[in-house]
Amino acid sequence: MNSPRTRTLRLLTANIQAGSSTRRYSDYVTRSWSHALPAGRKRSSLDAIATLAREHDIVGLQEADPGSLRSGFTNQTHYLAQRAGFNYWSHQPNRRMGGVASSANGLLSKLEPVEVQDHALPGRIGGRGVLLAKFGDGADGLAVAVAHLSLGAGSRMSQLGFIAELLSDHPNAVLMGDFNCLAERPEMQVLYQKTRLQPPGCIVPTFPSWRPDRAIDHILVSSGLQTRTVEAVPAAFSDHLALAMAIDVPADALR
């Protein structure tokens, strides 16, 4: 049972692959058309993700289409906010692919943020970003960042250094997203050294969704936040499992 001075928040991070379906490695070739065209089961996939999302308080999305051809010009973050009952949402378009597909980070929240910041991330190839939402008042307020990092270790090093600077002054912080790397990788150390974020307490594989053996999606929380539960759950037909976590947050951090 919570003490009067804490509140349990249910968090979720999900790379939704723009609602596409990937159930085996061969699908990357045989279903490659679904990454450019609006056909397929994208709407039913989004509805399944909305059903999952509505059980949580704050949701971070990666690879949400912001309204290009492949999604039928639907802003998928907005669609999920409406379907899942989130009053507050924000998105960050960050990559365009061939003029027919776009990708974005997204944030869904049942709590009203004080501020949401949109930051471009450094990298050898541009187009990555981080969303930073702030809740509560003052220095002890909760900061929640959503990011999708690069495949290359060098670019990830620069990106994680940038994020570490953003979160270094926040004692109550959460960083979640698709990191494209394991939590113990050398480039991750800058987060643990320059912020209060901690390595995950347990390893939860999330990729590939049909036979997960790599933990590359993470929810990192600062040392003052207590983790209650963490589990991987299907995100419709995405090639990533979603990661769900319940944490106890000081009530003062949400005022």
PDB file of C-alpha atoms in Angstrom:
ATOM      1  CA  MET A   1       0.000   0.000   0.000  1.00  0.00           C
ATOM      2  CA  ASN A   2       1.338   3.449  -0.872  1.00  0.00           C
ATOM      3  CA  SER A   3       2.337   5.847   1.848  1.00  0.00           C
ATOM      4  CA  PRO A   4       0.484   9.187   1.703  1.00  0.00           C
ATOM      5  CA  ARG A   5       3.670  10.710   0.312  1.00  0.00           C
ATOM      6  CA  THR A   6       4.034   8.549  -2.783  1.00  0.00           C
ATOM      7  CA  ARG A   7       1.967   7.726  -5.843  1.00  0.00           C
ATOM      8  CA  THR A   8       2.266   4.712  -8.108  1.00  0.00           C
ATOM      9  CA  LEU A   9       2.629   5.530 -11.806  1.00  0.00           C
ATOM     10  CA  ARG A  10       2.179   2.943 -14.535  1.00  0.00           C
ATOM     11  CA  LEU A  11       4.608   3.521 -17.399  1.00  0.00           C
ATOM     12  CA  LEU A  12       4.781   1.971 -20.854  1.00  0.00           C
ATOM     13  CA  THR A  13       7.261   2.310 -23.699  1.00  0.00           C
ATOM     14  CA  ALA A  14       6.501   0.820 -27.107  1.00  0.00           C
ATOM     15  CA  ASN A  15       8.129   0.851 -30.523  1.00  0.00           C
ATOM     16  CA  ILE A  16       4.894   0.405 -32.478  1.00  0.00           C
ATOM     17  CA  GLN A  17       6.509   0.075 -35.945  1.00  0.00           C
ATOM     18  CA  ALA A  18       3.825   2.446 -37.313  1.00  0.00           C
ATOM     19  CA  GLY A  19       1.201  -0.264 -36.815  1.00  0.00           C
ATOM     20  CA  SER A  20       2.903  -2.687 -39.206  1.00  0.00           C
ATOM     21  CA  SER A  21       3.050  -6.439 -38.680  1.00  0.00           C
ATOM     22  CA  THR A  22       6.345  -8.319 -38.348  1.00  0.00           C
ATOM     23  CA  ARG A  23       6.187 -11.855 -36.965  1.00  0.00           C
ATOM     24  CA  ARG A  24       9.405 -13.330 -38.390  1.00  0.00           C
ATOM     25  CA  TYR A  25      12.633 -12.066 -39.952  1.00  0.00           C
ATOM     26  CA  SER A  26      11.431 -12.874 -43.468  1.00  0.00           C
ATOM     27  CA  ASP A  27       8.596 -10.356 -43.011  1.00  0.00           C
ATOM     28  CA  TYR A  28      11.122  -7.524 -43.294  1.00  0.00           C
ATOM     29  CA  VAL A  29      11.396  -8.524 -46.966  1.00  0.00           C
ATOM     30  CA  THR A  30       8.018 -10.025 -47.820  1.00  0.00           C
ATOM     31  CA  ARG A  31       6.059  -7.292 -46.025  1.00  0.00           C
ATOM     32  CA  SER A  32       8.357  -4.364 -46.807  1.00  0.00           C
ATOM     33  CA  TRP A  33       5.494  -2.718 -48.723  1.00  0.00           C
ATOM     34  CA  SER A  34       3.679  -2.143 -45.409  1.00  0.00           C
ATOM     35  CA  HIS A  35       6.367   0.353 -44.396  1.00  0.00           C
ATOM     36  CA  ALA A  36       5.388   2.609 -47.305  1.00  0.00           C
ATOM     37  CA  LEU A  37       1.712   1.936 -48.046  1.00  0.00           C
ATOM     38  CA  PRO A  38      -1.412   2.376 -45.898  1.00  0.00           C
ATOM     39  CA  ALA A  39      -2.783  -1.116 -46.622  1.00  0.00           C
ATOM     40  CA  GLY A  40      -2.728  -3.951 -44.110  1.00  0.00           C
ATOM     41  CA  ARG A  41      -3.956  -4.198 -40.527  1.00  0.00           C
ATOM     42  CA  LYS A  42      -2.512  -0.942 -39.226  1.00  0.00           C
ATOM     43  CA  ARG A  43      -5.795   0.391 -37.803  1.00  0.00           C
ATOM     44  CA  SER A  44      -6.585  -2.835 -35.945  1.00  0.00           C
ATOM     45  CA  SER A  45      -3.002  -2.911 -34.660  1.00  0.00           C
ATOM     46  CA  LEU A  46      -3.370   0.643 -33.361  1.00  0.00           C
ATOM     47  CA  ASP A  47      -6.620  -0.285 -31.638  1.00  0.00           C
ATOM     48  CA  ALA A  48      -4.864  -3.180 -29.895  1.00  0.00           C
ATOM     49  CA  ILE A  49      -2.069  -0.837 -28.791  1.00  0.00           C
ATOM     50  CA  ALA A  50      -4.685   1.633 -27.504  1.00  0.00           C
ATOM     51  CA  THR A  51      -6.223  -1.129 -25.383  1.00  0.00           C
ATOM     52  CA  LEU A  52      -2.801  -1.797 -23.864  1.00  0.00           C
ATOM     53  CA  ALA A  53      -1.946   1.883 -23.419  1.00  0.00           C
ATOM     54  CA  ARG A  54      -5.118   2.843 -21.554  1.00  0.00           C
ATOM     55  CA  GLU A  55      -4.013   0.746 -18.568  1.00  0.00           C
ATOM     56  CA  HIS A  56      -1.076   3.115 -18.021  1.00  0.00           C
ATOM     57  CA  ASP A  57      -0.539   6.686 -16.851  1.00  0.00           C
ATOM     58  CA  ILE A  58       2.333   7.772 -19.113  1.00  0.00           C
ATOM     59  CA  VAL A  59       3.226   6.119 -22.422  1.00  0.00           C
ATOM     60  CA  GLY A  60       6.272   6.691 -24.614  1.00  0.00           C
ATOM     61  CA  LEU A  61       5.991   5.788 -28.296  1.00  0.00           C
ATOM     62  CA  GLN A  62       8.636   5.232 -30.930  1.00  0.00           C
ATOM     63  CA  GLU A  63       8.078   4.808 -34.675  1.00  0.00           C
ATOM     64  CA  ALA A  64       4.616   6.365 -34.510  1.00  0.00           C
ATOM     65  CA  ASP A  65       3.700   7.744 -37.926  1.00  0.00           C
ATOM     66  CA  PRO A  66       2.870  11.476 -37.666  1.00  0.00           C
ATOM     67  CA  GLY A  67       0.572  11.484 -40.693  1.00  0.00           C
ATOM     68  CA  SER A  68       2.276  10.283 -43.872  1.00  0.00           C
ATOM     69  CA  LEU A  69       1.007   8.125 -46.743  1.00  0.00           C
ATOM     70  CA  ARG A  70       1.716   4.794 -45.037  1.00  0.00           C
ATOM     71  CA  SER A  71      -0.652   5.616 -42.133  1.00  0.00           C
ATOM     72  CA  GLY A  72      -3.378   6.949 -44.408  1.00  0.00           C
ATOM     73  CA  PHE A  73      -2.348  10.441 -43.239  1.00  0.00           C
ATOM     74  CA  THR A  74      -3.315   9.579 -39.661  1.00  0.00           C
ATOM     75  CA  ASN A  75      -1.295  11.054 -36.814  1.00  0.00           C
ATOM     76  CA  GLN A  76      -0.918   7.819 -34.887  1.00  0.00           C
ATOM     77  CA  THR A  77       0.008   9.466 -31.568  1.00  0.00           C
ATOM     78  CA  HIS A  78      -3.158  11.583 -31.693  1.00  0.00           C
ATOM     79  CA  TYR A  79      -5.226   8.559 -32.720  1.00  0.00           C
ATOM     80  CA  LEU A  80      -3.922   6.525 -29.789  1.00  0.00           C
ATOM     81  CA  ALA A  81      -4.541   9.404 -27.366  1.00  0.00           C
ATOM     82  CA  GLN A  82      -8.165   9.579 -28.467  1.00  0.00           C
ATOM     83  CA  ARG A  83      -8.772   5.829 -28.497  1.00  0.00           C
ATOM     84  CA  ALA A  84      -7.054   5.200 -25.156  1.00  0.00           C
ATOM     85  CA  GLY A  85      -8.476   8.199 -23.274  1.00  0.00           C
ATOM     86  CA  PHE A  86      -5.366  10.325 -22.750  1.00  0.00           C
ATOM     87  CA  ASN A  87      -6.083  14.035 -22.327  1.00  0.00           C
ATOM     88  CA  TYR A  88      -2.487  15.074 -22.978  1.00  0.00           C
ATOM     89  CA  TRP A  89      -0.314  14.042 -25.884  1.00  0.00           C
ATOM     90  CA  SER A  90       2.665  15.328 -27.816  1.00  0.00           C
ATOM     91  CA  HIS A  91       4.652  14.067 -30.774  1.00  0.00           C
ATOM     92  CA  GLN A  92       8.003  14.778 -32.363  1.00  0.00           C
ATOM     93  CA  PRO A  93       8.339  14.008 -36.086  1.00  0.00           C
ATOM     94  CA  ASN A  94      11.970  13.155 -36.614  1.00  0.00           C
ATOM     95  CA  ARG A  95      12.544  11.089 -39.762  1.00  0.00           C
ATOM     96  CA  ARG A  96      11.157  11.160 -43.293  1.00  0.00           C
ATOM     97  CA  MET A  97      11.676   8.110 -45.487  1.00  0.00           C
ATOM     98  CA  GLY A  98      11.404   8.528 -49.219  1.00  0.00           C
ATOM     99  CA  GLY A  99       8.589  11.051 -49.092  1.00  0.00           C
ATOM    100  CA  VAL A 100       5.952   8.385 -48.312  1.00  0.00           C
ATOM    101  CA  ALA A 101       6.668   7.521 -44.668  1.00  0.00           C
ATOM    102  CA  SER A 102       7.549   9.478 -41.545  1.00  0.00           C
ATOM    103  CA  SER A 103       8.439   8.458 -38.016  1.00  0.00           C
ATOM    104  CA  ALA A 104       7.942  10.197 -34.680  1.00  0.00           C
ATOM    105  CA  ASN A 105       8.414   9.884 -30.961  1.00  0.00           C
ATOM    106  CA  GLY A 106       5.177  10.261 -29.026  1.00  0.00           C
ATOM    107  CA  LEU A 107       4.044  10.895 -25.469  1.00  0.00           C
ATOM    108  CA  LEU A 108       0.629  10.072 -23.998  1.00  0.00           C
ATOM    109  CA  SER A 109      -0.200  11.200 -20.465  1.00  0.00           C
ATOM    110  CA  LYS A 110      -3.145  11.187 -18.091  1.00  0.00           C
ATOM    111  CA  LEU A 111      -1.293  13.774 -16.002  1.00  0.00           C
ATOM    112  CA  GLU A 112      -0.975  17.329 -17.234  1.00  0.00           C
ATOM    113  CA  PRO A 113       2.666  18.209 -17.914  1.00  0.00           C
ATOM    114  CA  VAL A 114       3.936  21.615 -16.904  1.00  0.00           C
ATOM    115  CA  GLU A 115       6.114  21.721 -20.021  1.00  0.00           C
ATOM    116  CA  VAL A 116       7.063  19.520 -22.981  1.00  0.00           C
ATOM    117  CA  GLN A 117      10.358  20.126 -24.773  1.00  0.00           C
ATOM    118  CA  ASP A 118      11.358  18.869 -28.220  1.00  0.00           C
ATOM    119  CA  HIS A 119      15.096  18.346 -28.729  1.00  0.00           C
ATOM    120  CA  ALA A 120      16.995  17.135 -31.790  1.00  0.00           C
ATOM    121  CA  LEU A 121      19.676  14.568 -31.001  1.00  0.00           C
ATOM    122  CA  PRO A 122      23.193  14.611 -32.459  1.00  0.00           C
ATOM    123  CA  GLY A 123      24.299  11.777 -34.707  1.00  0.00           C
ATOM    124  CA  ARG A 124      26.109  10.883 -37.905  1.00  0.00           C
ATOM    125  CA  ILE A 125      22.753  10.835 -39.692  1.00  0.00           C
ATOM    126  CA  GLY A 126      20.248  13.442 -38.529  1.00  0.00           C
ATOM    127  CA  GLY A 127      16.624  12.822 -37.686  1.00  0.00           C
ATOM    128  CA  ARG A 128      16.664  11.451 -34.132  1.00  0.00           C
ATOM    129  CA  GLY A 129      15.147  13.305 -31.197  1.00  0.00           C
ATOM    130  CA  VAL A 130      14.051  13.227 -27.573  1.00  0.00           C
ATOM    131  CA  LEU A 131      10.812  14.463 -26.017  1.00  0.00           C
ATOM    132  CA  LEU A 132      11.124  15.771 -22.454  1.00  0.00           C
ATOM    133  CA  ALA A 133       7.979  16.252 -20.353  1.00  0.00           C
ATOM    134  CA  LYS A 134       8.101  17.915 -16.953  1.00  0.00           C
ATOM    135  CA  PHE A 135       5.533  17.352 -14.230  1.00  0.00           C
ATOM    136  CA  GLY A 136       5.156  19.131 -10.903  1.00  0.00           C
ATOM    137  CA  ASP A 137       6.814  22.306  -9.705  1.00  0.00           C
ATOM    138  CA  GLY A 138      10.386  23.157  -8.900  1.00  0.00           C
ATOM    139  CA  ALA A 139      13.592  21.179  -9.065  1.00  0.00           C
ATOM    140  CA  ASP A 140      12.030  18.046  -7.546  1.00  0.00           C
ATOM    141  CA  GLY A 141       9.381  17.692 -10.272  1.00  0.00           C
ATOM    142  CA  LEU A 142       9.254  14.508 -12.336  1.00  0.00           C
ATOM    143  CA  ALA A 143      11.009  14.613 -15.722  1.00  0.00           C
ATOM    144  CA  VAL A 144      10.061  11.979 -18.311  1.00  0.00           C
ATOM    145  CA  ALA A 145      12.096  11.639 -21.520  1.00  0.00           C
ATOM    146  CA  VAL A 146      11.188   9.527 -24.567  1.00  0.00           C
ATOM    147  CA  ALA A 147      13.858   8.697 -27.156  1.00  0.00           C
ATOM    148  CA  HIS A 148      14.702   6.381 -30.039  1.00  0.00           C
ATOM    149  CA  LEU A 149      18.474   6.040 -30.352  1.00  0.00           C
ATOM    150  CA  SER A 150      20.620   5.254 -33.380  1.00  0.00           C
ATOM    151  CA  LEU A 151      21.882   1.843 -34.465  1.00  0.00           C
ATOM    152  CA  GLY A 152      25.538   2.946 -34.401  1.00  0.00           C
ATOM    153  CA  ALA A 153      27.452   3.013 -31.110  1.00  0.00           C
ATOM    154  CA  GLY A 154      29.238   6.273 -31.944  1.00  0.00           C
ATOM    155  CA  SER A 155      25.997   8.122 -32.604  1.00  0.00           C
ATOM    156  CA  ARG A 156      24.422   6.613 -29.484  1.00  0.00           C
ATOM    157  CA  MET A 157      27.361   7.864 -27.431  1.00  0.00           C
ATOM    158  CA  SER A 158      26.712  11.437 -28.587  1.00  0.00           C
ATOM    159  CA  GLN A 159      22.966  11.088 -28.097  1.00  0.00           C
ATOM    160  CA  LEU A 160      23.252   9.657 -24.595  1.00  0.00           C
ATOM    161  CA  GLY A 161      25.685  12.407 -23.642  1.00  0.00           C
ATOM    162  CA  PHE A 162      23.152  14.992 -24.804  1.00  0.00           C
ATOM    163  CA  ILE A 163      20.334  13.317 -22.857  1.00  0.00           C
ATOM    164  CA  ALA A 164      22.541  13.081 -19.762  1.00  0.00           C
ATOM    165  CA  GLU A 165      23.000  16.856 -19.860  1.00  0.00           C
ATOM    166  CA  LEU A 166      19.224  17.336 -20.145  1.00  0.00           C
ATOM    167  CA  LEU A 167      18.513  15.142 -17.125  1.00  0.00           C
ATOM    168  CA  SER A 168      21.523  15.916 -14.940  1.00  0.00           C
ATOM    169  CA  ASP A 169      19.646  18.468 -12.810  1.00  0.00           C
ATOM    170  CA  HIS A 170      16.537  16.328 -12.304  1.00  0.00           C
ATOM    171  CA  PRO A 171      16.571  14.164  -9.153  1.00  0.00           C
ATOM    172  CA  ASN A 172      13.319  12.471 -10.204  1.00  0.00           C
ATOM    173  CA  ALA A 173      13.730  11.337 -13.801  1.00  0.00           C
ATOM    174  CA  VAL A 174      12.593   8.620 -16.196  1.00  0.00           C
ATOM    175  CA  LEU A 175      14.148   7.844 -19.580  1.00  0.00           C
ATOM    176  CA  MET A 176      12.333   5.354 -21.764  1.00  0.00           C
ATOM    177  CA  GLY A 177      12.418   4.208 -25.334  1.00  0.00           C
ATOM    178  CA  ASP A 178      14.124   2.063 -27.935  1.00  0.00           C
ATOM    179  CA  PHE A 179      17.835   2.350 -27.148  1.00  0.00           C
ATOM    180  CA  ASN A 180      18.989  -0.133 -29.808  1.00  0.00           C
ATOM    181  CA  CYS A 181      21.515  -1.460 -27.288  1.00  0.00           C
ATOM    182  CA  LEU A 182      21.844  -3.373 -24.042  1.00  0.00           C
ATOM    183  CA  ALA A 183      21.836  -1.466 -20.755  1.00  0.00           C
ATOM    184  CA  GLU A 184      25.434  -2.448 -19.934  1.00  0.00           C
ATOM    185  CA  ARG A 185      26.955  -1.129 -23.167  1.00  0.00           C
ATOM    186  CA  PRO A 186      29.916   1.285 -22.710  1.00  0.00           C
ATOM    187  CA  GLU A 187      28.014   4.206 -24.238  1.00  0.00           C
ATOM    188  CA  MET A 188      25.305   3.847 -21.565  1.00  0.00           C
ATOM    189  CA  GLN A 189      27.724   4.639 -18.750  1.00  0.00           C
ATOM    190  CA  VAL A 190      27.456   8.395 -19.290  1.00  0.00           C
ATOM    191  CA  LEU A 191      23.837   8.226 -18.127  1.00  0.00           C
ATOM    192  CA  TYR A 192      24.732   6.437 -14.915  1.00  0.00           C
ATOM    193  CA  GLN A 193      27.670   8.756 -14.234  1.00  0.00           C
ATOM    194  CA  LYS A 194      26.100  12.151 -15.002  1.00  0.00           C
ATOM    195  CA  THR A 195      22.501  11.596 -13.881  1.00  0.00           C
ATOM    196  CA  ARG A 196      20.711   9.755 -11.108  1.00  0.00           C
ATOM    197  CA  LEU A 197      19.371   7.201 -13.571  1.00  0.00           C
ATOM    198  CA  GLN A 198      20.155   3.627 -12.567  1.00  0.00           C
ATOM    199  CA  PRO A 199      20.806   0.511 -14.659  1.00  0.00           C
ATOM    200  CA  PRO A 200      17.703  -1.687 -14.821  1.00  0.00           C
ATOM    201  CA  GLY A 201      17.268  -4.039 -11.888  1.00  0.00           C
ATOM    202  CA  CYS A 202      16.428  -6.964 -14.163  1.00  0.00           C
ATOM    203  CA  ILE A 203      16.983  -7.814 -17.810  1.00  0.00           C
ATOM    204  CA  VAL A 204      13.766  -8.062 -19.836  1.00  0.00           C
ATOM    205  CA  PRO A 205      14.270  -9.055 -23.503  1.00  0.00           C
ATOM    206  CA  THR A 206      12.015  -7.183 -25.943  1.00  0.00           C
ATOM    207  CA  PHE A 207      13.405  -7.941 -29.411  1.00  0.00           C
ATOM    208  CA  PRO A 208      12.486  -9.629 -31.662  1.00  0.00           C
ATOM    209  CA  SER A 209       8.909  -9.886 -30.447  1.00  0.00           C
ATOM    210  CA  TRP A 210       8.383 -13.444 -31.767  1.00  0.00           C
ATOM    211  CA  ARG A 211      11.454 -14.811 -29.943  1.00  0.00           C
ATOM    212  CA  PRO A 212      12.852 -12.083 -27.666  1.00  0.00           C
ATOM    213  CA  ASP A 213      16.497 -12.498 -26.731  1.00  0.00           C
ATOM    214  CA  ARG A 214      17.755  -8.883 -26.664  1.00  0.00           C
ATOM    215  CA  ALA A 215      16.873  -6.258 -24.061  1.00  0.00           C
ATOM    216  CA  ILE A 216      17.106  -3.087 -26.153  1.00  0.00           C
ATOM    217  CA  ASP A 217      13.975  -1.257 -24.971  1.00  0.00           C
ATOM    218  CA  HIS A 218      14.398   0.282 -21.538  1.00  0.00           C
ATOM    219  CA  ILE A 219      12.708   2.301 -18.817  1.00  0.00           C
ATOM    220  CA  LEU A 220      15.452   3.796 -16.655  1.00  0.00           C
ATOM    221  CA  VAL A 221      14.472   5.535 -13.421  1.00  0.00           C
ATOM    222  CA  SER A 222      16.444   7.636 -10.978  1.00  0.00           C
ATOM    223  CA  SER A 223      17.589   6.300  -7.631  1.00  0.00           C
ATOM    224  CA  GLY A 224      14.822   8.064  -5.676  1.00  0.00           C
ATOM    225  CA  LEU A 225      12.045   6.273  -7.563  1.00  0.00           C
ATOM    226  CA  GLN A 226      11.111   2.747  -6.496  1.00  0.00           C
ATOM    227  CA  THR A 227      10.332   0.148  -9.150  1.00  0.00           C
ATOM    228  CA  ARG A 228       7.411  -2.108  -8.253  1.00  0.00           C
ATOM    229  CA  THR A 229       6.984  -4.295 -11.339  1.00  0.00           C
ATOM    230  CA  VAL A 230       8.397  -4.601 -14.850  1.00  0.00           C
ATOM    231  CA  GLU A 231       7.307  -6.861 -17.706  1.00  0.00           C
ATOM    232  CA  ALA A 232       7.389  -7.172 -21.484  1.00  0.00           C
ATOM    233  CA  VAL A 233       4.026  -7.299 -23.246  1.00  0.00           C
ATOM    234  CA  PRO A 234       3.012  -7.588 -26.931  1.00  0.00           C
ATOM    235  CA  ALA A 235       2.519  -4.293 -28.783  1.00  0.00           C
ATOM    236  CA  ALA A 236       0.061  -5.697 -31.339  1.00  0.00           C
ATOM    237  CA  PHE A 237       2.175  -7.057 -34.231  1.00  0.00           C
ATOM    238  CA  SER A 238       5.273  -4.873 -33.831  1.00  0.00           C
ATOM    239  CA  ASP A 239       8.734  -6.416 -34.039  1.00  0.00           C
ATOM    240  CA  HIS A 240       9.362  -5.085 -30.506  1.00  0.00           C
ATOM    241  CA  LEU A 241       7.592  -6.074 -27.319  1.00  0.00           C
ATOM    242  CA  ALA A 242       6.427  -3.143 -25.225  1.00  0.00           C
ATOM    243  CA  LEU A 243       7.924  -2.661 -21.762  1.00  0.00           C
ATOM    244  CA  ALA A 244       5.620  -1.882 -18.827  1.00  0.00           C
ATOM    245  CA  MET A 245       6.747  -0.684 -15.411  1.00  0.00           C
ATOM    246  CA  ALA A 246       5.065   0.496 -12.217  1.00  0.00           C
ATOM    247  CA  ILE A 247       7.035   2.934 -10.070  1.00  0.00           C
ATOM    248  CA  ASP A 248       6.454   4.818  -6.829  1.00  0.00           C
ATOM    249  CA  VAL A 249       6.966   8.565  -7.225  1.00  0.00           C
ATOM    250  CA  PRO A 250       7.125  11.135  -4.402  1.00  0.00           C
ATOM    251  CA  ALA A 251       3.817  13.003  -4.386  1.00  0.00           C
ATOM    252  CA  ASP A 252       5.733  16.285  -4.294  1.00  0.00           C
ATOM    253  CA  ALA A 253       7.221  15.468  -7.711  1.00  0.00           C
ATOM    254  CA  LEU A 254       3.778  15.574  -9.351  1.00  0.00           C
ATOM    255  CA  ARG A 255       2.290  18.731  -7.823  1.00  0.00           C
TER     256      ARG A 255
END
